[in-house]
GROMACS .gro file of C-alpha atoms in nm:
model
  426
    1UNK     CA    1  10.347   3.133   5.847
    2UNK     CA    2  10.482   3.274   5.574
    3UNK     CA    3  10.252   3.573   5.146
    4UNK     CA    4  10.552   3.590   5.361
    5UNK     CA    5  10.461   3.341   5.617
    6UNK     CA    6  10.703   3.365   5.892
    7UNK     CA    7  10.588   2.995   5.918
    8UNK     CA    8  10.564   2.976   5.998
    9UNK     CA    9  10.737   2.639   6.099
   10UNK     CA   10  10.462   2.411   5.966
   11UNK     CA   11  10.115   2.402   6.109
   12UNK     CA   12   9.988   2.046   6.159
   13UNK     CA   13   9.626   2.058   6.113
   14UNK     CA   14   9.383   1.908   5.864
   15UNK     CA   15   9.494   2.198   5.731
   16UNK     CA   16   9.686   2.472   5.585
   17UNK     CA   17   9.763   2.994   5.494
   18UNK     CA   18   9.601   3.178   5.211
   19UNK     CA   19   9.670   3.282   4.870
   20UNK     CA   20   9.825   3.565   5.034
   21UNK     CA   21  10.105   3.732   5.231
   22UNK     CA   22  10.450   3.603   5.284
   23UNK     CA   23  10.442   3.420   5.602
   24UNK     CA   24  10.710   3.465   5.865
   25UNK     CA   25  10.581   2.978   5.802
   26UNK     CA   26  10.701   3.450   5.810
   27UNK     CA   27  10.498   3.595   5.459
   28UNK     CA   28  10.418   3.937   5.305
   29UNK     CA   29  10.063   4.030   5.187
   30UNK     CA   30  10.114   3.960   4.833
   31UNK     CA   31  10.070   3.649   4.622
   32UNK     CA   32  10.310   3.556   4.360
   33UNK     CA   33  10.141   3.367   4.081
   34UNK     CA   34  10.398   3.123   3.919
   35UNK     CA   35  10.323   2.982   3.567
   36UNK     CA   36  10.418   2.624   3.530
   37UNK     CA   37  10.689   2.620   3.265
   38UNK     CA   38  10.892   2.358   3.103
   39UNK     CA   39  11.101   2.328   3.422
   40UNK     CA   40  10.790   2.211   3.600
   41UNK     CA   41  10.661   2.001   3.311
   42UNK     CA   42  10.307   2.101   3.190
   43UNK     CA   43  10.053   1.822   3.224
   44UNK     CA   44  10.020   1.815   2.847
   45UNK     CA   45  10.391   1.755   2.812
   46UNK     CA   46  10.423   1.477   3.050
   47UNK     CA   47  10.123   1.300   2.903
   48UNK     CA   48  10.277   1.348   2.564
   49UNK     CA   49  10.605   1.194   2.688
   50UNK     CA   50  10.427   0.888   2.814
   51UNK     CA   51  10.264   0.798   2.482
   52UNK     CA   52  10.587   0.619   2.377
   53UNK     CA   53  10.546   0.289   2.568
   54UNK     CA   54  10.805   0.101   2.366
   55UNK     CA   55  11.125   0.152   2.175
   56UNK     CA   56  11.389   0.413   2.225
   57UNK     CA   57  11.332   0.718   2.460
   58UNK     CA   58  11.209   1.011   2.259
   59UNK     CA   59  11.389   1.345   2.282
   60UNK     CA   60  11.200   1.670   2.311
   61UNK     CA   61  11.337   2.029   2.315
   62UNK     CA   62  11.199   2.058   2.671
   63UNK     CA   63  11.449   1.788   2.774
   64UNK     CA   64  11.701   2.076   2.778
   65UNK     CA   65  11.753   2.362   3.003
   66UNK     CA   66  11.956   2.672   2.961
   67UNK     CA   67  12.234   2.687   3.219
   68UNK     CA   68  12.382   3.029   3.169
   69UNK     CA   69  12.379   3.340   2.955
   70UNK     CA   70  12.652   3.198   2.714
   71UNK     CA   71  12.392   2.967   2.564
   72UNK     CA   72  12.524   2.651   2.692
   73UNK     CA   73  12.260   2.378   2.730
   74UNK     CA   74  12.270   2.047   2.905
   75UNK     CA   75  12.047   1.743   2.882
   76UNK     CA   76  11.870   1.714   3.216
   77UNK     CA   77  11.536   1.549   3.179
   78UNK     CA   78  11.627   1.246   2.964
   79UNK     CA   79  11.693   1.030   3.281
   80UNK     CA   80  11.378   1.154   3.438
   81UNK     CA   81  11.168   1.036   3.136
   82UNK     CA   82  11.365   0.712   3.111
   83UNK     CA   83  11.275   0.626   3.462
   84UNK     CA   84  10.910   0.734   3.404
   85UNK     CA   85  10.894   0.498   3.104
   86UNK     CA   86  11.067   0.208   3.279
   87UNK     CA   87  10.831   0.238   3.576
   88UNK     CA   88  10.527   0.213   3.349
   89UNK     CA   89  10.674  -0.075   3.162
   90UNK     CA   90  10.792  -0.284   3.460
   91UNK     CA   91  10.614  -0.190   3.791
   92UNK     CA   92  10.392  -0.467   3.905
   93UNK     CA   93  10.130  -0.245   4.069
   94UNK     CA   94   9.899   0.032   3.958
   95UNK     CA   95  10.054   0.366   3.882
   96UNK     CA   96   9.882   0.702   3.899
   97UNK     CA   97  10.056   0.953   3.668
   98UNK     CA   98   9.946   1.238   3.886
   99UNK     CA   99  10.113   1.078   4.193
  100UNK     CA  100  10.437   1.033   4.003
  101UNK     CA  101  10.429   1.388   3.871
  102UNK     CA  102  10.369   1.553   4.211
  103UNK     CA  103  10.617   1.314   4.381
  104UNK     CA  104  10.876   1.415   4.127
  105UNK     CA  105  10.819   1.782   4.199
  106UNK     CA  106  10.827   1.717   4.577
  107UNK     CA  107  11.157   1.532   4.543
  108UNK     CA  108  11.304   1.819   4.345
  109UNK     CA  109  11.198   2.074   4.616
  110UNK     CA  110  11.323   1.855   4.893
  111UNK     CA  111  11.667   1.833   4.729
  112UNK     CA  112  11.751   2.186   4.837
  113UNK     CA  113  11.758   2.046   5.189
  114UNK     CA  114  11.566   2.317   5.369
  115UNK     CA  115  11.278   2.191   5.585
  116UNK     CA  116  11.083   2.514   5.527
  117UNK     CA  117  11.100   2.503   5.146
  118UNK     CA  118  10.798   2.290   5.061
  119UNK     CA  119  10.586   2.189   4.761
  120UNK     CA  120  10.221   2.091   4.824
  121UNK     CA  121   9.974   1.954   4.572
  122UNK     CA  122   9.630   2.124   4.545
  123UNK     CA  123   9.453   1.950   4.829
  124UNK     CA  124   9.721   2.034   5.085
  125UNK     CA  125   9.753   2.387   4.944
  126UNK     CA  126   9.376   2.439   5.001
  127UNK     CA  127   9.410   2.319   5.356
  128UNK     CA  128   9.710   2.554   5.419
  129UNK     CA  129   9.505   2.848   5.290
  130UNK     CA  130   9.217   2.758   5.524
  131UNK     CA  131   9.443   2.733   5.823
  132UNK     CA  132   9.559   3.098   5.797
  133UNK     CA  133   9.201   3.211   5.779
  134UNK     CA  134   9.173   3.099   6.135
  135UNK     CA  135   8.970   2.774   6.134
  136UNK     CA  136   9.068   2.416   6.047
  137UNK     CA  137   9.040   2.069   6.147
  138UNK     CA  138   9.340   1.890   6.310
  139UNK     CA  139   9.521   1.838   6.639
  140UNK     CA  140   9.662   2.196   6.661
  141UNK     CA  141  10.031   2.192   6.685
  142UNK     CA  142  10.302   2.371   6.495
  143UNK     CA  143  10.621   2.186   6.423
  144UNK     CA  144  10.962   2.274   6.301
  145UNK     CA  145  11.317   2.126   6.264
  146UNK     CA  146  11.602   2.176   6.517
  147UNK     CA  147  11.924   1.990   6.489
  148UNK     CA  148  11.762   1.743   6.249
  149UNK     CA  149  11.478   1.657   6.485
  150UNK     CA  150  11.109   1.726   6.432
  151UNK     CA  151  11.018   1.958   6.729
  152UNK     CA  152  10.683   2.079   6.862
  153UNK     CA  153  10.716   2.455   6.840
  154UNK     CA  154  10.390   2.483   7.037
  155UNK     CA  155  10.047   2.334   7.073
  156UNK     CA  156   9.771   2.594   7.005
  157UNK     CA  157   9.592   2.712   7.319
  158UNK     CA  158   9.290   2.491   7.383
  159UNK     CA  159   9.373   2.255   7.092
  160UNK     CA  160   9.321   1.879   7.113
  161UNK     CA  161   9.704   1.843   7.129
  162UNK     CA  162   9.734   2.070   7.427
  163UNK     CA  163   9.445   1.905   7.605
  164UNK     CA  164   9.607   1.559   7.535
  165UNK     CA  165   9.931   1.672   7.697
  166UNK     CA  166  10.154   1.768   7.394
  167UNK     CA  167  10.412   2.025   7.514
  168UNK     CA  168  10.642   2.285   7.351
  169UNK     CA  169  10.979   2.129   7.292
  170UNK     CA  170  10.853   1.776   7.249
  171UNK     CA  171  11.048   1.581   6.983
  172UNK     CA  172  10.819   1.374   6.756
  173UNK     CA  173  10.986   1.037   6.692
  174UNK     CA  174  10.685   0.830   6.551
  175UNK     CA  175  10.338   0.887   6.424
  176UNK     CA  176  10.090   0.586   6.458
  177UNK     CA  177  10.397   0.376   6.557
  178UNK     CA  178  10.573   0.457   6.226
  179UNK     CA  179  10.927   0.605   6.307
  180UNK     CA  180  11.019   0.942   6.180
  181UNK     CA  181  11.332   0.882   5.969
  182UNK     CA  182  11.595   1.107   5.842
  183UNK     CA  183  11.478   1.101   5.492
  184UNK     CA  184  11.139   1.235   5.573
  185UNK     CA  185  11.070   1.599   5.500
  186UNK     CA  186  10.878   1.819   5.744
  187UNK     CA  187  10.582   1.801   5.494
  188UNK     CA  188  10.587   1.422   5.525
  189UNK     CA  189  10.539   1.435   5.897
  190UNK     CA  190  10.268   1.691   5.869
  191UNK     CA  191  10.083   1.462   5.616
  192UNK     CA  192  10.103   1.166   5.861
  193UNK     CA  193   9.956   1.368   6.144
  194UNK     CA  194   9.678   1.516   5.938
  195UNK     CA  195   9.343   1.349   5.913
  196UNK     CA  196   8.968   1.369   5.943
  197UNK     CA  197   8.782   1.523   6.229
  198UNK     CA  198   8.706   1.263   6.496
  199UNK     CA  199   8.983   1.027   6.405
  200UNK     CA  200   9.260   0.963   6.654
  201UNK     CA  201   9.633   0.985   6.582
  202UNK     CA  202   9.903   0.863   6.806
  203UNK     CA  203  10.224   1.056   6.824
  204UNK     CA  204  10.520   0.934   7.013
  205UNK     CA  205  10.742   1.215   7.172
  206UNK     CA  206  11.072   1.233   7.346
  207UNK     CA  207  11.055   1.492   7.628
  208UNK     CA  208  11.325   1.650   7.838
  209UNK     CA  209  11.322   1.487   8.177
  210UNK     CA  210  11.123   1.180   8.071
  211UNK     CA  211  11.296   0.842   8.105
  212UNK     CA  212  11.143   0.704   7.793
  213UNK     CA  213  10.935   0.809   7.484
  214UNK     CA  214  10.580   0.909   7.554
  215UNK     CA  215  10.292   0.790   7.336
  216UNK     CA  216  10.010   1.049   7.317
  217UNK     CA  217   9.689   0.980   7.149
  218UNK     CA  218   9.507   1.290   7.008
  219UNK     CA  219   9.167   1.306   6.848
  220UNK     CA  220   9.144   1.555   6.563
  221UNK     CA  221   8.881   1.816   6.586
  222UNK     CA  222   8.763   2.143   6.438
  223UNK     CA  223   8.975   2.420   6.573
  224UNK     CA  224   8.878   2.793   6.571
  225UNK     CA  225   9.175   3.014   6.642
  226UNK     CA  226   9.104   3.320   6.842
  227UNK     CA  227   9.425   3.499   6.774
  228UNK     CA  228   9.392   3.782   7.028
  229UNK     CA  229   9.277   3.768   7.389
  230UNK     CA  230   9.261   4.067   7.615
  231UNK     CA  231   9.231   4.054   7.995
  232UNK     CA  232   9.310   4.309   8.277
  233UNK     CA  233   9.477   4.269   8.610
  234UNK     CA  234   9.387   4.583   8.797
  235UNK     CA  235   9.552   4.860   8.576
  236UNK     CA  236   9.759   4.632   8.366
  237UNK     CA  237   9.638   4.499   8.029
  238UNK     CA  238   9.745   4.156   7.917
  239UNK     CA  239   9.722   4.106   7.541
  240UNK     CA  240   9.782   3.743   7.452
  241UNK     CA  241   9.855   3.686   7.080
  242UNK     CA  242   9.819   3.314   6.985
  243UNK     CA  243   9.882   3.345   6.615
  244UNK     CA  244   9.952   3.595   6.347
  245UNK     CA  245   9.682   3.505   6.101
  246UNK     CA  246   9.451   3.696   5.865
  247UNK     CA  247   9.244   3.867   6.127
  248UNK     CA  248   9.512   3.917   6.404
  249UNK     CA  249   9.587   4.282   6.320
  250UNK     CA  250   9.213   4.376   6.320
  251UNK     CA  251   9.159   4.201   6.658
  252UNK     CA  252   9.471   4.360   6.810
  253UNK     CA  253   9.352   4.701   6.711
  254UNK     CA  254   9.019   4.647   6.883
  255UNK     CA  255   9.212   4.539   7.192
  256UNK     CA  256   9.428   4.845   7.169
  257UNK     CA  257   9.122   5.069   7.166
  258UNK     CA  258   8.993   4.902   7.472
  259UNK     CA  259   9.326   4.937   7.659
  260UNK     CA  260   9.317   5.310   7.591
  261UNK     CA  261   8.947   5.346   7.676
  262UNK     CA  262   9.006   5.182   8.012
  263UNK     CA  263   9.324   5.394   8.081
  264UNK     CA  264   9.549   5.091   8.141
  265UNK     CA  265   9.878   5.200   8.300
  266UNK     CA  266  10.080   4.916   8.149
  267UNK     CA  267  10.058   4.652   7.871
  268UNK     CA  268  10.199   4.289   7.870
  269UNK     CA  269  10.226   4.140   7.530
  270UNK     CA  270  10.216   3.766   7.568
  271UNK     CA  271  10.339   3.564   7.267
  272UNK     CA  272  10.431   3.247   7.435
  273UNK     CA  273  10.359   2.943   7.225
  274UNK     CA  274  10.281   3.162   6.932
  275UNK     CA  275  10.440   2.992   6.625
  276UNK     CA  276  10.411   3.289   6.410
  277UNK     CA  277  10.220   3.381   6.087
  278UNK     CA  278  10.198   3.677   5.855
  279UNK     CA  279  10.471   3.947   5.849
  280UNK     CA  280  10.203   4.201   5.770
  281UNK     CA  281  10.034   4.134   6.099
  282UNK     CA  282  10.352   4.165   6.301
  283UNK     CA  283  10.442   4.495   6.133
  284UNK     CA  284  10.095   4.636   6.197
  285UNK     CA  285  10.094   4.542   6.552
  286UNK     CA  286  10.440   4.671   6.597
  287UNK     CA  287  10.323   4.996   6.459
  288UNK     CA  288  10.094   5.043   6.762
  289UNK     CA  289  10.398   5.057   6.996
  290UNK     CA  290  10.679   5.207   6.779
  291UNK     CA  291  10.715   5.553   6.638
  292UNK     CA  292  10.641   5.591   6.271
  293UNK     CA  293  10.943   5.531   6.038
  294UNK     CA  294  11.136   5.320   6.292
  295UNK     CA  295  11.256   4.983   6.181
  296UNK     CA  296  11.054   4.682   6.301
  297UNK     CA  297  11.247   4.425   6.115
  298UNK     CA  298  11.486   4.391   5.820
  299UNK     CA  299  11.512   4.113   5.567
  300UNK     CA  300  11.827   4.004   5.387
  301UNK     CA  301  11.822   3.781   5.075
  302UNK     CA  302  12.091   3.544   4.947
  303UNK     CA  303  12.271   3.835   4.768
  304UNK     CA  304  12.290   4.040   5.078
  305UNK     CA  305  12.025   4.280   4.966
  306UNK     CA  306  11.844   4.426   5.274
  307UNK     CA  307  11.484   4.554   5.294
  308UNK     CA  308  11.355   4.725   5.603
  309UNK     CA  309  10.994   4.722   5.730
  310UNK     CA  310  10.916   5.028   5.936
  311UNK     CA  311  10.642   5.135   6.170
  312UNK     CA  312  10.354   5.285   5.981
  313UNK     CA  313  10.216   5.525   6.234
  314UNK     CA  314   9.925   5.536   6.481
  315UNK     CA  315  10.140   5.433   6.771
  316UNK     CA  316   9.861   5.466   7.022
  317UNK     CA  317  10.040   5.244   7.272
  318UNK     CA  318  10.384   5.399   7.236
  319UNK     CA  319  10.379   5.589   7.573
  320UNK     CA  320  10.239   5.308   7.783
  321UNK     CA  321  10.496   5.101   7.967
  322UNK     CA  322  10.517   4.765   7.801
  323UNK     CA  323  10.661   4.415   7.867
  324UNK     CA  324  10.684   4.105   7.659
  325UNK     CA  325  10.658   3.741   7.754
  326UNK     CA  326  10.821   3.476   7.532
  327UNK     CA  327  10.923   3.107   7.550
  328UNK     CA  328  11.064   2.829   7.332
  329UNK     CA  329  10.733   2.820   7.152
  330UNK     CA  330  10.755   3.188   7.038
  331UNK     CA  331  10.861   3.170   6.670
  332UNK     CA  332  10.888   3.374   6.359
  333UNK     CA  333  10.637   3.678   6.370
  334UNK     CA  334  10.649   3.650   6.754
  335UNK     CA  335  11.021   3.688   6.747
  336UNK     CA  336  10.999   3.988   6.505
  337UNK     CA  337  10.750   4.165   6.736
  338UNK     CA  338  10.948   4.089   7.053
  339UNK     CA  339  11.282   4.188   6.895
  340UNK     CA  340  11.139   4.518   6.766
  341UNK     CA  341  11.001   4.609   7.097
  342UNK     CA  342  11.324   4.518   7.279
  343UNK     CA  343  11.544   4.709   7.031
  344UNK     CA  344  11.325   5.021   6.973
  345UNK     CA  345  11.154   5.056   7.319
  346UNK     CA  346  11.401   4.879   7.530
  347UNK     CA  347  11.101   4.695   7.699
  348UNK     CA  348  11.167   4.407   7.943
  349UNK     CA  349  11.137   4.062   7.792
  350UNK     CA  350  11.045   3.796   8.031
  351UNK     CA  351  11.056   3.418   8.004
  352UNK     CA  352  11.285   3.182   7.811
  353UNK     CA  353  11.483   3.179   7.476
  354UNK     CA  354  11.253   3.188   7.181
  355UNK     CA  355  11.261   2.921   6.913
  356UNK     CA  356  11.473   3.095   6.642
  357UNK     CA  357  11.259   3.066   6.328
  358UNK     CA  358  11.398   3.362   6.145
  359UNK     CA  359  11.381   3.262   5.788
  360UNK     CA  360  11.122   3.402   5.531
  361UNK     CA  361  10.907   3.180   5.308
  362UNK     CA  362  10.743   3.309   4.998
  363UNK     CA  363  10.412   3.146   4.926
  364UNK     CA  364  10.385   3.089   4.554
  365UNK     CA  365  10.053   2.970   4.414
  366UNK     CA  366  10.096   2.748   4.103
  367UNK     CA  367   9.857   2.745   3.810
  368UNK     CA  368   9.705   2.398   3.897
  369UNK     CA  369   9.624   2.490   4.251
  370UNK     CA  370   9.936   2.347   4.399
  371UNK     CA  371  10.199   2.564   4.579
  372UNK     CA  372  10.557   2.631   4.677
  373UNK     CA  373  10.679   2.784   4.991
  374UNK     CA  374  11.040   2.895   4.928
  375UNK     CA  375  11.287   3.025   5.178
  376UNK     CA  376  11.401   3.348   5.022
  377UNK     CA  377  11.562   3.554   5.314
  378UNK     CA  378  11.643   3.579   5.682
  379UNK     CA  379  11.507   3.825   5.943
  380UNK     CA  380  11.719   4.055   6.165
  381UNK     CA  381  11.606   4.279   6.446
  382UNK     CA  382  11.643   4.658   6.425
  383UNK     CA  383  11.990   4.633   6.592
  384UNK     CA  384  12.095   4.379   6.339
  385UNK     CA  385  12.073   4.068   6.545
  386UNK     CA  386  11.987   3.745   6.358
  387UNK     CA  387  11.665   3.578   6.461
  388UNK     CA  388  11.720   3.258   6.271
  389UNK     CA  389  11.848   2.970   6.489
  390UNK     CA  390  11.947   3.222   6.759
  391UNK     CA  391  11.605   3.351   6.865
  392UNK     CA  392  11.535   3.629   7.110
  393UNK     CA  393  11.696   3.618   7.452
  394UNK     CA  394  11.491   3.733   7.747
  395UNK     CA  395  11.625   4.029   7.946
  396UNK     CA  396  11.493   3.850   8.251
  397UNK     CA  397  11.508   3.471   8.231
  398UNK     CA  398  11.209   3.308   8.415
  399UNK     CA  399  11.139   2.930   8.376
  400UNK     CA  400  10.777   2.826   8.398
  401UNK     CA  401  10.713   2.537   8.638
  402UNK     CA  402  10.475   2.305   8.467
  403UNK     CA  403  10.375   2.153   8.799
  404UNK     CA  404  10.220   2.463   8.937
  405UNK     CA  405   9.906   2.657   8.845
  406UNK     CA  406  10.087   2.982   8.920
  407UNK     CA  407  10.194   3.177   8.598
  408UNK     CA  408  10.537   3.274   8.724
  409UNK     CA  409  10.639   3.446   8.397
  410UNK     CA  410  10.326   3.660   8.385
  411UNK     CA  411  10.371   3.754   8.754
  412UNK     CA  412  10.730   3.861   8.691
  413UNK     CA  413  10.619   4.070   8.387
  414UNK     CA  414  10.371   4.249   8.603
  415UNK     CA  415  10.625   4.323   8.871
  416UNK     CA  416  10.860   4.459   8.610
  417UNK     CA  417  10.594   4.680   8.479
  418UNK     CA  418  10.495   4.806   8.822
  419UNK     CA  419  10.856   4.909   8.879
  420UNK     CA  420  10.856   5.111   8.549
  421UNK     CA  421  10.521   5.280   8.643
  422UNK     CA  422  10.647   5.350   8.987
  423UNK     CA  423  10.958   5.506   8.854
  424UNK     CA  424  10.752   5.730   8.618
  425UNK     CA  425  10.534   5.833   8.909
  426UNK     CA  426  10.835   5.921   9.132
   0.00000   0.00000   0.00000
């Protein structure tokens, strides 16, 4: 996600997460409403500044900002308005004031040099909010940044992107033949991939093992995310969590009741290619497995302050042998859940290293319908291990062969559970 959206990473859909929790982009279930102040320039102010089309640049008290408690002030906005006026006087083409204004705010936010700190104007904010509700139009991938490259965290299960052949770990180098350059933000790439249902988009990717870049054309479509899928293999329940969105905790609780009703002897939690979502959902699901009061995840801000999120009770799956499957597409909330189960239950974790998206984005809804997602903290597992950039290491590394229909990671998870069950019986 991210709300604390544990973006989530960024969802690339025609798209969007709601006026809600912080997404772990990871986000907590609360909305922080931010009033646009002089620092963000109210619309009345920037219109007022522009009514001076000639002559000297006019000064305004809002051109100054307090720097510290000693009362020192520094002129900061004069150059901004000077550039604004000169553009209007000299630019040969048409200029939309709204585009200039939102572009200026986006540039300011991008200057912090964090791919997950993003400003979005009202239309994109609305799309983001729709996405976390579980239905949207797009190609169905989540992207992030690794070592300066735009990487596919995962294609959503059954999405147009997955069906077209996009894979976790693909590096996007061009969209519709326009190269991805170093000065583009993650939000720029998202905007290029978004579009209307039924329209194609070509993304060019670099893939490990491929001799040259691969062009993949994907047709955008409406995507309904079913965030929890339950299946049974004899006496083993397999709960696949594809996303941590607004209804995931509710759907997981329904699955947990069925697991108990059917007297499953073991549970496999499959968070492969799950790019994350709401912290609230991860904590709620973790509470089904972990004793009340035990830490699920801790959050540390820039000042070193720590806040712990503990299991809330109703640990109905606590005594059932459990295993987790992860891969490089498991990010954010997925890593929080896997890390908590590993540290607090010592469950086997099967698969490959997770993505390492362990930063917290606060979703801030602005008064004009635009929004900020701001990185405010980093996540740590109960044992104190950093999730950010490091990810979760499997206790049993198993690569998945893409050339076979066999799910080797799932098979290994079942074998590990059967060993635990046999040990309990003996």
